[in-house]
mmCIF file of C-alpha atoms and ligand atoms in Angstrom:
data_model
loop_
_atom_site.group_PDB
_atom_site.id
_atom_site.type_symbol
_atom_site.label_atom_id
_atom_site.label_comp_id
_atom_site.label_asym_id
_atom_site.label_seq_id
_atom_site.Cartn_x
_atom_site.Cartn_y
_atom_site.Cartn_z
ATOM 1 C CA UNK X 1 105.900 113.127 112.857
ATOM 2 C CA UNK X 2 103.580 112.299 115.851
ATOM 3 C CA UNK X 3 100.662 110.742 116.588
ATOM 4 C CA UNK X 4 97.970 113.024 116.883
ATOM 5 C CA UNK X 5 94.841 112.677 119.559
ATOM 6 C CA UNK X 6 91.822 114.886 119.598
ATOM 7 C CA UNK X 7 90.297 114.462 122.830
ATOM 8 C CA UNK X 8 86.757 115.370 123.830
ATOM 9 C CA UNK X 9 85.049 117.537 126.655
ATOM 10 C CA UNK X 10 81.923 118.416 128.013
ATOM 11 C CA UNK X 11 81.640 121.923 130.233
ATOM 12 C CA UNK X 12 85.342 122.061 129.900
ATOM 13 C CA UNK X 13 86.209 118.419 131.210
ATOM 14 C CA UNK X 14 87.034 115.944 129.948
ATOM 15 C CA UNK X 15 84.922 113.126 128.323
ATOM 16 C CA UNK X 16 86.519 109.355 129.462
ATOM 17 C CA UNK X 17 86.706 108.612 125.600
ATOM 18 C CA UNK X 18 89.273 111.422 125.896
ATOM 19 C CA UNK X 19 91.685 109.532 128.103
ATOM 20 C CA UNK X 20 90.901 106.202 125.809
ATOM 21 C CA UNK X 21 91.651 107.548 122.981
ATOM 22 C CA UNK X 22 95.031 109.267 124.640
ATOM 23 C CA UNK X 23 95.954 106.030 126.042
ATOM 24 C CA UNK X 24 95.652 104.619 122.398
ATOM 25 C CA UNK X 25 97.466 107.154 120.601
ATOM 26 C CA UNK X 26 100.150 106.332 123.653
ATOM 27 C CA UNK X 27 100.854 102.548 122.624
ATOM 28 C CA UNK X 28 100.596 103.353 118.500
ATOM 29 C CA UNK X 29 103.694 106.213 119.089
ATOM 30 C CA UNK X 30 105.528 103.542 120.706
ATOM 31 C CA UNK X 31 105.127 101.285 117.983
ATOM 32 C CA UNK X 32 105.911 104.043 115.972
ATOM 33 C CA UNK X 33 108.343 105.548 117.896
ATOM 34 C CA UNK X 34 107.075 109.083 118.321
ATOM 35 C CA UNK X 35 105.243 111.151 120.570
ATOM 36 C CA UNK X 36 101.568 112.080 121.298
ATOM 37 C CA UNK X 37 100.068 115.457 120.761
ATOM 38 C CA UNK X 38 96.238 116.113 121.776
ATOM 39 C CA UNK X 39 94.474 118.555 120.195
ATOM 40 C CA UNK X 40 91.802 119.942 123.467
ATOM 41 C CA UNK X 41 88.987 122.211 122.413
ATOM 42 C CA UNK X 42 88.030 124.729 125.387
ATOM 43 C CA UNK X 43 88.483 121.533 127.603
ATOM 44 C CA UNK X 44 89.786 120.554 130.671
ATOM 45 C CA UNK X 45 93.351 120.600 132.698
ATOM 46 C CA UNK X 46 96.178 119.519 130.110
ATOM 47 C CA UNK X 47 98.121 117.695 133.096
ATOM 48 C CA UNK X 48 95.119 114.978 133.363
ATOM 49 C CA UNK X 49 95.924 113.998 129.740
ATOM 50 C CA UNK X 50 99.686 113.797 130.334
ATOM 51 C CA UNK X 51 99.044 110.985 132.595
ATOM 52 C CA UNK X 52 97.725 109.320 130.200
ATOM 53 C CA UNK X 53 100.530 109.083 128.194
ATOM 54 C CA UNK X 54 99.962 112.830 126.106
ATOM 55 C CA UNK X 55 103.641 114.762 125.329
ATOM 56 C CA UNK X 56 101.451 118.078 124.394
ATOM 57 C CA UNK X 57 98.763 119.355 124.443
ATOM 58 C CA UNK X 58 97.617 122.127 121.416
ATOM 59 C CA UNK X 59 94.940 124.100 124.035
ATOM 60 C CA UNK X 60 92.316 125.965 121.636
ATOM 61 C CA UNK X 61 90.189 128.168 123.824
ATOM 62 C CA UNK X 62 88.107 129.533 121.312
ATOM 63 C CA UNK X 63 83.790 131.027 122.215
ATOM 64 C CA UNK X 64 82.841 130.019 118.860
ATOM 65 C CA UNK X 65 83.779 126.899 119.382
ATOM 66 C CA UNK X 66 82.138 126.645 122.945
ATOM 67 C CA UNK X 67 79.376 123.596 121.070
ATOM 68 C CA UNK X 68 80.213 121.348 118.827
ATOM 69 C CA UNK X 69 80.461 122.149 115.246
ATOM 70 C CA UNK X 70 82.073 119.554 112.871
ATOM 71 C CA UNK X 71 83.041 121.539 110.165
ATOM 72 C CA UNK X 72 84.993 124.027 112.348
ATOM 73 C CA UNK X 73 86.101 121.288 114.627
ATOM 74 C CA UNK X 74 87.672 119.289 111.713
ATOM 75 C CA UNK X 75 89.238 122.529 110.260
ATOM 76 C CA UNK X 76 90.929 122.809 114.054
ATOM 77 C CA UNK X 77 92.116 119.385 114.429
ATOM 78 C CA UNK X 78 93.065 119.184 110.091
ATOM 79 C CA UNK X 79 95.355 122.555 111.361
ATOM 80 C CA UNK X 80 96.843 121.257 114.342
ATOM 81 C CA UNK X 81 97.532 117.616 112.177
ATOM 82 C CA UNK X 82 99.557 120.261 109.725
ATOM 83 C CA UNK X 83 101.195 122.128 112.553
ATOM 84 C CA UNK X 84 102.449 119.028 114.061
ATOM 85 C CA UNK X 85 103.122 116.884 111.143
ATOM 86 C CA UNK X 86 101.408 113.960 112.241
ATOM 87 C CA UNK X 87 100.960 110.860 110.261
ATOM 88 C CA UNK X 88 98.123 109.241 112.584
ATOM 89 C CA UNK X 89 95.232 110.687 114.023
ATOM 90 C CA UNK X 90 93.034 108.891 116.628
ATOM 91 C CA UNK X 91 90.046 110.201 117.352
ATOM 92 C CA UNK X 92 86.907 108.224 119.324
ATOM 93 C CA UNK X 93 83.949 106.491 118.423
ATOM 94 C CA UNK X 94 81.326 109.403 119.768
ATOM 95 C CA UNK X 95 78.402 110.553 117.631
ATOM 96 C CA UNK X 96 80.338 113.957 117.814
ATOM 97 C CA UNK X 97 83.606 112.130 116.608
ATOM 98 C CA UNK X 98 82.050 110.133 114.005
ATOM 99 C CA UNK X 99 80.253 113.345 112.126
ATOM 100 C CA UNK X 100 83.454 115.122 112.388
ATOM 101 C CA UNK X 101 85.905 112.166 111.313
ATOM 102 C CA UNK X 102 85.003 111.846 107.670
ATOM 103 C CA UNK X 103 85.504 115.503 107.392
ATOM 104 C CA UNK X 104 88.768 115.099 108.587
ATOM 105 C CA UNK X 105 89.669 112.806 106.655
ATOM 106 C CA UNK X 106 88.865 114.635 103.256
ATOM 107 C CA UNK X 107 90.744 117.829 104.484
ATOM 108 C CA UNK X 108 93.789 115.345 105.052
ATOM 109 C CA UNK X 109 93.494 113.402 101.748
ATOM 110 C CA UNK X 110 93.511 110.495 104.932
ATOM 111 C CA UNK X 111 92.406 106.858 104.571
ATOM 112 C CA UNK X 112 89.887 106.243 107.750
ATOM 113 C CA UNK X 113 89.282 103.813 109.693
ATOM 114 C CA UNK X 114 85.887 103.635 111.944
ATOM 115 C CA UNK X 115 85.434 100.882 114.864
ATOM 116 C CA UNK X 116 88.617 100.201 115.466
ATOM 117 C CA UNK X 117 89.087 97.986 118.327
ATOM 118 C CA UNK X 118 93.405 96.801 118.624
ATOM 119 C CA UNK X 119 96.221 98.322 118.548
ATOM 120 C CA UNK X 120 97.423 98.228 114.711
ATOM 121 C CA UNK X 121 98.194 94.349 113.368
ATOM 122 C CA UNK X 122 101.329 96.161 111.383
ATOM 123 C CA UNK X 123 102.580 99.380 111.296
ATOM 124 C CA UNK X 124 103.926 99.116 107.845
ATOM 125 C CA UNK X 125 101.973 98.273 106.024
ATOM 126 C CA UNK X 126 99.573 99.679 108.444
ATOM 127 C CA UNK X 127 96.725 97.451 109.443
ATOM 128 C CA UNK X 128 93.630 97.596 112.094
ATOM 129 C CA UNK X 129 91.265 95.313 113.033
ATOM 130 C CA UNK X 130 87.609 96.756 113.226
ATOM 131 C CA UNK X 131 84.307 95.162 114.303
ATOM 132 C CA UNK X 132 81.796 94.675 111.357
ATOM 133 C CA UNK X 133 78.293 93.556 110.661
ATOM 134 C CA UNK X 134 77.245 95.209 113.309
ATOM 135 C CA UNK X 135 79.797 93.774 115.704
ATOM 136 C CA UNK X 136 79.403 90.287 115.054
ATOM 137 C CA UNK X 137 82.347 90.031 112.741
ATOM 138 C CA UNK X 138 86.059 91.817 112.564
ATOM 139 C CA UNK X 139 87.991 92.977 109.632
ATOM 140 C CA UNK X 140 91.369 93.874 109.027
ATOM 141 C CA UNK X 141 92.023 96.902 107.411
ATOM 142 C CA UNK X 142 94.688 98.153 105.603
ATOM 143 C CA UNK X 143 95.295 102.255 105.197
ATOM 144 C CA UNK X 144 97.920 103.281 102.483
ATOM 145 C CA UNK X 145 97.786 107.026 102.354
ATOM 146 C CA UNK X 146 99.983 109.088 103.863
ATOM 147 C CA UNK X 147 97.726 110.110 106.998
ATOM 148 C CA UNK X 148 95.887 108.056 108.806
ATOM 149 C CA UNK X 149 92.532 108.529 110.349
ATOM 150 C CA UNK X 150 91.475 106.693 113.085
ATOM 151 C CA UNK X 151 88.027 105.650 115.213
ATOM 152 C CA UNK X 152 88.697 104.021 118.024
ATOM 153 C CA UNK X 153 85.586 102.136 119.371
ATOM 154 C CA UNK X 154 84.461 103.168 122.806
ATOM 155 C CA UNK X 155 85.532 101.125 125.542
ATOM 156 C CA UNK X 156 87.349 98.647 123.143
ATOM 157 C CA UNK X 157 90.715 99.591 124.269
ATOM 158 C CA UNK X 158 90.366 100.542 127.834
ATOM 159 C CA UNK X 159 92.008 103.224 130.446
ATOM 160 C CA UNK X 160 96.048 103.080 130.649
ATOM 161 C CA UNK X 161 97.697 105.071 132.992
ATOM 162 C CA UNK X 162 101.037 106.417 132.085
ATOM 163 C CA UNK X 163 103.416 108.267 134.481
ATOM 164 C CA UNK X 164 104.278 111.268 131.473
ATOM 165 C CA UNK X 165 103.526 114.810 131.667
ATOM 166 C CA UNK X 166 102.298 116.966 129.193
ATOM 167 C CA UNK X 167 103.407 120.283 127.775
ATOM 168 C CA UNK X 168 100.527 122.830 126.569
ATOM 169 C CA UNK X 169 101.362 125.432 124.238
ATOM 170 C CA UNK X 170 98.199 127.389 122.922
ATOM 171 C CA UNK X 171 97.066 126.920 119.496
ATOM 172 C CA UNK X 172 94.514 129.658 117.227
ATOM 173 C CA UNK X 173 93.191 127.742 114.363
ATOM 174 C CA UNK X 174 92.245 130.264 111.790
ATOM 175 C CA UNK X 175 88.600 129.889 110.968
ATOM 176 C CA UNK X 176 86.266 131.857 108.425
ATOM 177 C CA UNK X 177 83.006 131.970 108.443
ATOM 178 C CA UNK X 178 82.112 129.155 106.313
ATOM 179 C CA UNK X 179 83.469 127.291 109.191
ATOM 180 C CA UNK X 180 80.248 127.608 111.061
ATOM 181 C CA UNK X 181 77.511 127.068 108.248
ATOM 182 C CA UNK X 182 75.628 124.299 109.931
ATOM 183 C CA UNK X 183 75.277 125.150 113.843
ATOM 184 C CA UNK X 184 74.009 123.263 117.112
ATOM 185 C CA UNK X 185 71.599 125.577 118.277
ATOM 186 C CA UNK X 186 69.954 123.874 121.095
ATOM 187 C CA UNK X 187 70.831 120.518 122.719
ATOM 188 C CA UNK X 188 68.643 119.168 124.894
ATOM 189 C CA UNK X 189 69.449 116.041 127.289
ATOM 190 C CA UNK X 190 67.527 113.526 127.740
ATOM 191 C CA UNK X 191 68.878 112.447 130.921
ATOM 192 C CA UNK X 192 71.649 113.739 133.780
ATOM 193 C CA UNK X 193 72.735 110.238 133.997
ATOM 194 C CA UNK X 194 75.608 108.596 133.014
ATOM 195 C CA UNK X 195 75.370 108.026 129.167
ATOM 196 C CA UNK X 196 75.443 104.404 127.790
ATOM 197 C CA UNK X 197 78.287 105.701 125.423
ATOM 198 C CA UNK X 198 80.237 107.295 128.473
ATOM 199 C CA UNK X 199 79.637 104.142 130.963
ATOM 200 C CA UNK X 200 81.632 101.435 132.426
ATOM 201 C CA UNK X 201 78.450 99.263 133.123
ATOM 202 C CA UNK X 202 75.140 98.969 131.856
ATOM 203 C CA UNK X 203 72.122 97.136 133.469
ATOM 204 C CA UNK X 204 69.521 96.703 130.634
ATOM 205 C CA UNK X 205 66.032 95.248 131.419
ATOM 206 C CA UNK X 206 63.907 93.704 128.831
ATOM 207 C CA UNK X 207 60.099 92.682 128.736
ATOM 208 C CA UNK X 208 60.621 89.954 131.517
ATOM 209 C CA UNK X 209 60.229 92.796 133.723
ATOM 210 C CA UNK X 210 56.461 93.206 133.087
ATOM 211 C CA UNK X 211 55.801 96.897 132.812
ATOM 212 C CA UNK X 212 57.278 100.012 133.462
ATOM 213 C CA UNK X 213 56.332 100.048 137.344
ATOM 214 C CA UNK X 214 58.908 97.651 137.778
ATOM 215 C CA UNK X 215 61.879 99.596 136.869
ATOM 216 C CA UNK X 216 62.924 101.144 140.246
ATOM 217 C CA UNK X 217 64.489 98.034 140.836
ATOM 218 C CA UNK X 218 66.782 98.269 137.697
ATOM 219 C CA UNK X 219 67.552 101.914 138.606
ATOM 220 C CA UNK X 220 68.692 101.067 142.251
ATOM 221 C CA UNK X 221 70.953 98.479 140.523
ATOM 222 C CA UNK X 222 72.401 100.639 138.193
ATOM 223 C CA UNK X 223 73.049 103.525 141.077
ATOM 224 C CA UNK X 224 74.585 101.256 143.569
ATOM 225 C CA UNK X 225 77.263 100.037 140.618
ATOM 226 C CA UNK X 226 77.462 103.985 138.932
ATOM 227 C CA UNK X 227 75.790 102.366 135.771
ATOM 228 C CA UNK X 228 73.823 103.317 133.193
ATOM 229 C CA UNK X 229 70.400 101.742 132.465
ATOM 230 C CA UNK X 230 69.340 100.288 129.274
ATOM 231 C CA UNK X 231 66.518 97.935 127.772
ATOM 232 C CA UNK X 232 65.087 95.583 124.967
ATOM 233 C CA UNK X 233 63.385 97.111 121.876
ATOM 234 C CA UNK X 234 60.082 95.799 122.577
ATOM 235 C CA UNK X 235 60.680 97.500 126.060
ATOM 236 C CA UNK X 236 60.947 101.413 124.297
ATOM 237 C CA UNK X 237 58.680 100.784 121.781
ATOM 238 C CA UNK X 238 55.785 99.736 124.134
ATOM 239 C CA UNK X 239 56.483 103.281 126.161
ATOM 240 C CA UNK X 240 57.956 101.960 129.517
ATOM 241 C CA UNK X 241 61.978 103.523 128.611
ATOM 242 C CA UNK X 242 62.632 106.430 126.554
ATOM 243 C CA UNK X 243 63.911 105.348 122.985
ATOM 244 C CA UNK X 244 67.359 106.854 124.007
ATOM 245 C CA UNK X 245 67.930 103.381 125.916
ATOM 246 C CA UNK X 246 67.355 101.178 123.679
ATOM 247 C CA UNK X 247 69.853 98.742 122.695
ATOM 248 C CA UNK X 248 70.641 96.300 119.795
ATOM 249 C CA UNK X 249 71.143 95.908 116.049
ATOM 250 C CA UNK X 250 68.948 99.042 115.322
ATOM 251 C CA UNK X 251 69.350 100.468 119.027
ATOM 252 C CA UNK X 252 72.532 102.244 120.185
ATOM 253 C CA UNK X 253 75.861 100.151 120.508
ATOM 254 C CA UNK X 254 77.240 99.241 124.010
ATOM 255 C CA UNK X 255 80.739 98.039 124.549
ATOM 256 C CA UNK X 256 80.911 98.485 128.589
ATOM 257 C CA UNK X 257 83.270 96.683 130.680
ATOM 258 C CA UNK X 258 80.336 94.932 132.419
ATOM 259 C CA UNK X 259 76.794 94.531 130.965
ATOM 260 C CA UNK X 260 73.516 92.935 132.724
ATOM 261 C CA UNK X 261 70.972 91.891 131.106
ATOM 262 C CA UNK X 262 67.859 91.206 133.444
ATOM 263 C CA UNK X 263 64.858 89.689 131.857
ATOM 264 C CA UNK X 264 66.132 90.264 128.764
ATOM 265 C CA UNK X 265 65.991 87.163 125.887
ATOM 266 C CA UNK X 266 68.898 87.701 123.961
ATOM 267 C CA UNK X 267 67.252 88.171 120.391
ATOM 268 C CA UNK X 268 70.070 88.282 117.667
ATOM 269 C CA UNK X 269 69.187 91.481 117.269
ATOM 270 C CA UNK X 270 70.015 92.481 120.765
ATOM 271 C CA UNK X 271 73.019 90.374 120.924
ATOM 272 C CA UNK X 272 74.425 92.562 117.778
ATOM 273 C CA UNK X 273 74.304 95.652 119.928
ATOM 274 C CA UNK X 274 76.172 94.645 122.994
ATOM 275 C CA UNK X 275 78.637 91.964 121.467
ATOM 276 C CA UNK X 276 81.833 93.952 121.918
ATOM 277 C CA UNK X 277 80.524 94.074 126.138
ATOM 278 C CA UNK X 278 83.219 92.644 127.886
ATOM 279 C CA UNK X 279 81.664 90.684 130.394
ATOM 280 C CA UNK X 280 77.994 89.915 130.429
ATOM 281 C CA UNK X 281 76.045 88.782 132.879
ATOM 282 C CA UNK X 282 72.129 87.623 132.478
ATOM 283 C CA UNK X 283 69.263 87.281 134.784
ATOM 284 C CA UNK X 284 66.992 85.465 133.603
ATOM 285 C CA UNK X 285 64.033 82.607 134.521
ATOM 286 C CA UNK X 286 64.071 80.254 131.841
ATOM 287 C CA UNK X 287 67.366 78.409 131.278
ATOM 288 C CA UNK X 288 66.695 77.813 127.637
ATOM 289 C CA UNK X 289 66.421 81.407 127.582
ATOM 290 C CA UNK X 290 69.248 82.144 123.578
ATOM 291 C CA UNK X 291 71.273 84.898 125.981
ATOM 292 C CA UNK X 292 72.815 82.250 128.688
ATOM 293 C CA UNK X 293 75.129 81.559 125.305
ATOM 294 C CA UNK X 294 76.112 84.465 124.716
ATOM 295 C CA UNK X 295 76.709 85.382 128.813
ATOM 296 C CA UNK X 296 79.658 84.820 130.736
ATOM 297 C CA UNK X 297 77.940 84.270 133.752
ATOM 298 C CA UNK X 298 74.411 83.521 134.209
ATOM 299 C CA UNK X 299 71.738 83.667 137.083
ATOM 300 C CA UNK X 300 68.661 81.043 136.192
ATOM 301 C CA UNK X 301 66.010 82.812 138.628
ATOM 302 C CA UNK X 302 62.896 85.222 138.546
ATOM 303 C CA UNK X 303 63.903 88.700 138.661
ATOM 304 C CA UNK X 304 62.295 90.228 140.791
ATOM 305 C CA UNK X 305 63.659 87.731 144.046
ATOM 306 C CA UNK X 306 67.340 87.889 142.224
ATOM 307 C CA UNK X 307 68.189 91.905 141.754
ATOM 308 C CA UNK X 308 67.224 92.477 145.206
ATOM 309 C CA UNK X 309 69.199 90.397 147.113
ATOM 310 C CA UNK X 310 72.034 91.198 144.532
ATOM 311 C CA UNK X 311 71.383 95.129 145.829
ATOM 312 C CA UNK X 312 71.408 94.167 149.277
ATOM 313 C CA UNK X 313 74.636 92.449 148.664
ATOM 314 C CA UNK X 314 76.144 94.923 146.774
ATOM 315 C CA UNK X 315 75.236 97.519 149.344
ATOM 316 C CA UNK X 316 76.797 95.413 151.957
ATOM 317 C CA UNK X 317 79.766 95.310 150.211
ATOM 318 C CA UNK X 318 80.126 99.003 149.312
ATOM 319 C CA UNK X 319 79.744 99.926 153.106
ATOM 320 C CA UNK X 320 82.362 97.365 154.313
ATOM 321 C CA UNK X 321 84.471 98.691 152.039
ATOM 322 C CA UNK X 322 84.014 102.247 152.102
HETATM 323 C C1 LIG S 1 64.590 94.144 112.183
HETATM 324 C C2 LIG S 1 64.584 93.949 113.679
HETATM 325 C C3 LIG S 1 65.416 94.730 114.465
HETATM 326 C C4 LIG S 1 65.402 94.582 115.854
HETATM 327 N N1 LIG S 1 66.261 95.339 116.610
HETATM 328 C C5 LIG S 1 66.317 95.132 117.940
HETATM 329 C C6 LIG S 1 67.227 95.868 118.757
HETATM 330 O O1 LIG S 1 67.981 96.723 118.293
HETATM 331 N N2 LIG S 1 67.240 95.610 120.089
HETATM 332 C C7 LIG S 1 66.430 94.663 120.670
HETATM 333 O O2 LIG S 1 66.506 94.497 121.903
HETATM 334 N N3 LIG S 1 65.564 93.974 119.916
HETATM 335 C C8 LIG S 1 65.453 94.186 118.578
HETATM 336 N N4 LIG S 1 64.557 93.488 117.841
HETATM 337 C C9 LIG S 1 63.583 92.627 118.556
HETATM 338 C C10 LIG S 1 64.156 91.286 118.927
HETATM 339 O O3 LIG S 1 64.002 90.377 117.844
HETATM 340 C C11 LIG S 1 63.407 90.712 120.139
HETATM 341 O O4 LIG S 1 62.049 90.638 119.856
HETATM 342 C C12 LIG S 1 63.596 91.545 121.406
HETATM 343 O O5 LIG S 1 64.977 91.792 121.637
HETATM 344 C C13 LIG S 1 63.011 90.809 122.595
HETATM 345 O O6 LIG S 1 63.000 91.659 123.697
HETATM 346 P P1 LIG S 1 63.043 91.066 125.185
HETATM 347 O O7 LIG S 1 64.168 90.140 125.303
HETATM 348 O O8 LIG S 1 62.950 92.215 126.104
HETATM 349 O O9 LIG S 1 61.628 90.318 125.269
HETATM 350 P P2 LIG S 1 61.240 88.797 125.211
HETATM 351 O O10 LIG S 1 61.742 88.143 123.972
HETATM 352 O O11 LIG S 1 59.798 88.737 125.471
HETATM 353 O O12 LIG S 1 62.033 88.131 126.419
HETATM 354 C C14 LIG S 1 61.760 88.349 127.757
HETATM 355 C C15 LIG S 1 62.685 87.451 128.555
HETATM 356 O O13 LIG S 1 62.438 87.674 129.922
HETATM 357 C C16 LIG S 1 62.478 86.434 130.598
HETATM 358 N N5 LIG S 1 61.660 86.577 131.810
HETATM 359 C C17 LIG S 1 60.288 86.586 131.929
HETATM 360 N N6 LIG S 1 59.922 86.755 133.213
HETATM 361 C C18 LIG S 1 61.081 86.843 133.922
HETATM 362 C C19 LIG S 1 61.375 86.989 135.302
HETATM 363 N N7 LIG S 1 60.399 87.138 136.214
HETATM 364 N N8 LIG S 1 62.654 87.008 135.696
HETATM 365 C C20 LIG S 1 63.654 86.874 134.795
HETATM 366 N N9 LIG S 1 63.444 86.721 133.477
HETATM 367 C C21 LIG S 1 62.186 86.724 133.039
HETATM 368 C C22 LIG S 1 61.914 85.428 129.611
HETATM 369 O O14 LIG S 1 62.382 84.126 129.916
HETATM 370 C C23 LIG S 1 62.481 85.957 128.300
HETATM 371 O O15 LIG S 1 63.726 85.340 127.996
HETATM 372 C C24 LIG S 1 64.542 93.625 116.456
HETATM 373 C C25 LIG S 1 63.717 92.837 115.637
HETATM 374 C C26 LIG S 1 63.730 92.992 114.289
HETATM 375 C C27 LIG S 1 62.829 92.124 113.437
#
């Protein structure tokens, strides 16, 4: 019995969900009393995951597999879950991970659970608590089949470093040709940056900004603090931000450590996308503006005089402490 990780990469590194979901699967074998085993598919040095809390590492360094491809990348993982005998697999809350997790889950005759945000409630029977409604409710869970199928929600559980090492051993899933019926064949990014999915912050920028000339400013912000940038429906649809940033209820999901929100309302709709945010911290000029209640710190003041200075300051403080 283990508890069984797959952990994602990108150009044979590894994704920070990876290391997330590893430092998961870490705290649920010691609950259960086992070890963790990640399954890593042509990705990066085994050692890295050890340290965050991994026993072994099942290394599958396979061309074919060189893009992602659910169906042969459940079949892998479903293998390795056999080989190892493991009774929980954790996997993360990715778009890659969520095609590929249902999949799973009917190879393994596996209950799963998606948006999972805690350690389990009980291991027996065994519970989780997952957002719902679109974040602005939780759940609890209950999975009663054998193996257990995981989603852990990104940036709900956090990095924990662990002083372990891991063993690799090299595993060759055998795959047919079946396998590989539905295929990426192009992938084209939208941006270099850091994804909102992938980041630690996110400064978001709504229609308070005026128009899309006024987005340097949001851009410095976010590349002084390594974040990603974000907006307001309204904002994409109207053409100043690609579509890829926007956030909300029918948006993508953000559940950063820190999120700002600069000129940005706080619609319900908005709020439902960046609820599970840890801390959140709004600019804004009108102090009746709905998001100040849902903030846990707030700036009343016109944009374009606050982000500035809070540059400037930021600045200052990166090169007195560099
Ligand atoms: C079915 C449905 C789904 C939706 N899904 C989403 C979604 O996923 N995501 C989403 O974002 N919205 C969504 N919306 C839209 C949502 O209801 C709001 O209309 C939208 O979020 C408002 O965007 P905003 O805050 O950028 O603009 P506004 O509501 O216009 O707010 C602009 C804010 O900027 C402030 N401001 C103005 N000037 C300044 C200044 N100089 N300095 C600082 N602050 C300033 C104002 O006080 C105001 O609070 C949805 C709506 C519907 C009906």
């Amino acid at each position: 019995m283990s508890v069984l990780v797959y952990t994602e990469s990108e150009g044979g590194k590894f994704k920070k969900t990876a290391f997330e979901v590893a430092s998961y699967a870490k705290e649920v074998a010691t609950i259960l009393g086992t070890t963790v085993t990640a399954v890593s598919i042509n990705g990066g040095d085994s050692s890295e995951l050890g340290s965050y809390g991994v026993d072994k590492v099942l290394q599958v360094t396979n061309d074919k597999l060189a893009t992602f491809n659910a169906k042969a990348y459940a079949n892998t993982i479903k293998q390795a879950v056999e080989k190892d005998g493991a009774e929980v697999v954790v996997v993360s809350s990715t778009t890659d991970s969520k095609f590929l997790a249902p999949l799973l889950s009917v190879h393994l005759n596996a209950g799963y659970a998606s948006n999972v945000v805690a350690l389990p409630e009980s291991a027996s029977p065994f519970k989780v608590k997952r957002t719902a409604f679109t974040n602005k409710a939780f759940n609890i869970t209950e999975i009663s089949t054998d193996v257990k199928v995981i989603g852990l929600s990104n940036n709900a559980f956090g990095l924990r470093e662990n002083s372990g090492s891991a063993e690799a051993e090299v595993f060759e899933p055998s795959l047919v040709d079946a396998d590989f019926d539905i295929e990426v064949t192009a992938v084209d990014k939208a941006t270099d940056k850091v994804s909102i999915a992938d980041a630690e912050i996110v400064v978001s920028g709504g229609r308070g900004l005026k128009g899309p000339e006024n987005w340097a400013m949001i851009e410095e912000l976010a590349d002084v603090l390594g974040a990603a940038t974000a907006c307001s429906k309204p904002v994409s649809d109207m053409g100043w931000r690609p579509h890829g940033e926007h956030v909300g209820q029918t948006g993508k999901p953000v559940a950063s450590n820190l999120y700002i929100a600069i000129g940005v309302s706080g619609a319900i709709q908005h709020l439902a996308g960046i609820n599970a945010s840890k801390v959140k911290v709004v600019i804004n000029n009108d102090p009746e503006a709905p998001f100040f209640k849902a903030a846990d710190y707030g700036v009343v003041g016109d944009a374009f005089e606050v982000v500035p200075k809070l540059i400037e300051k930021l600045k200052e403080f990166k090169s007195n402490n560099a």
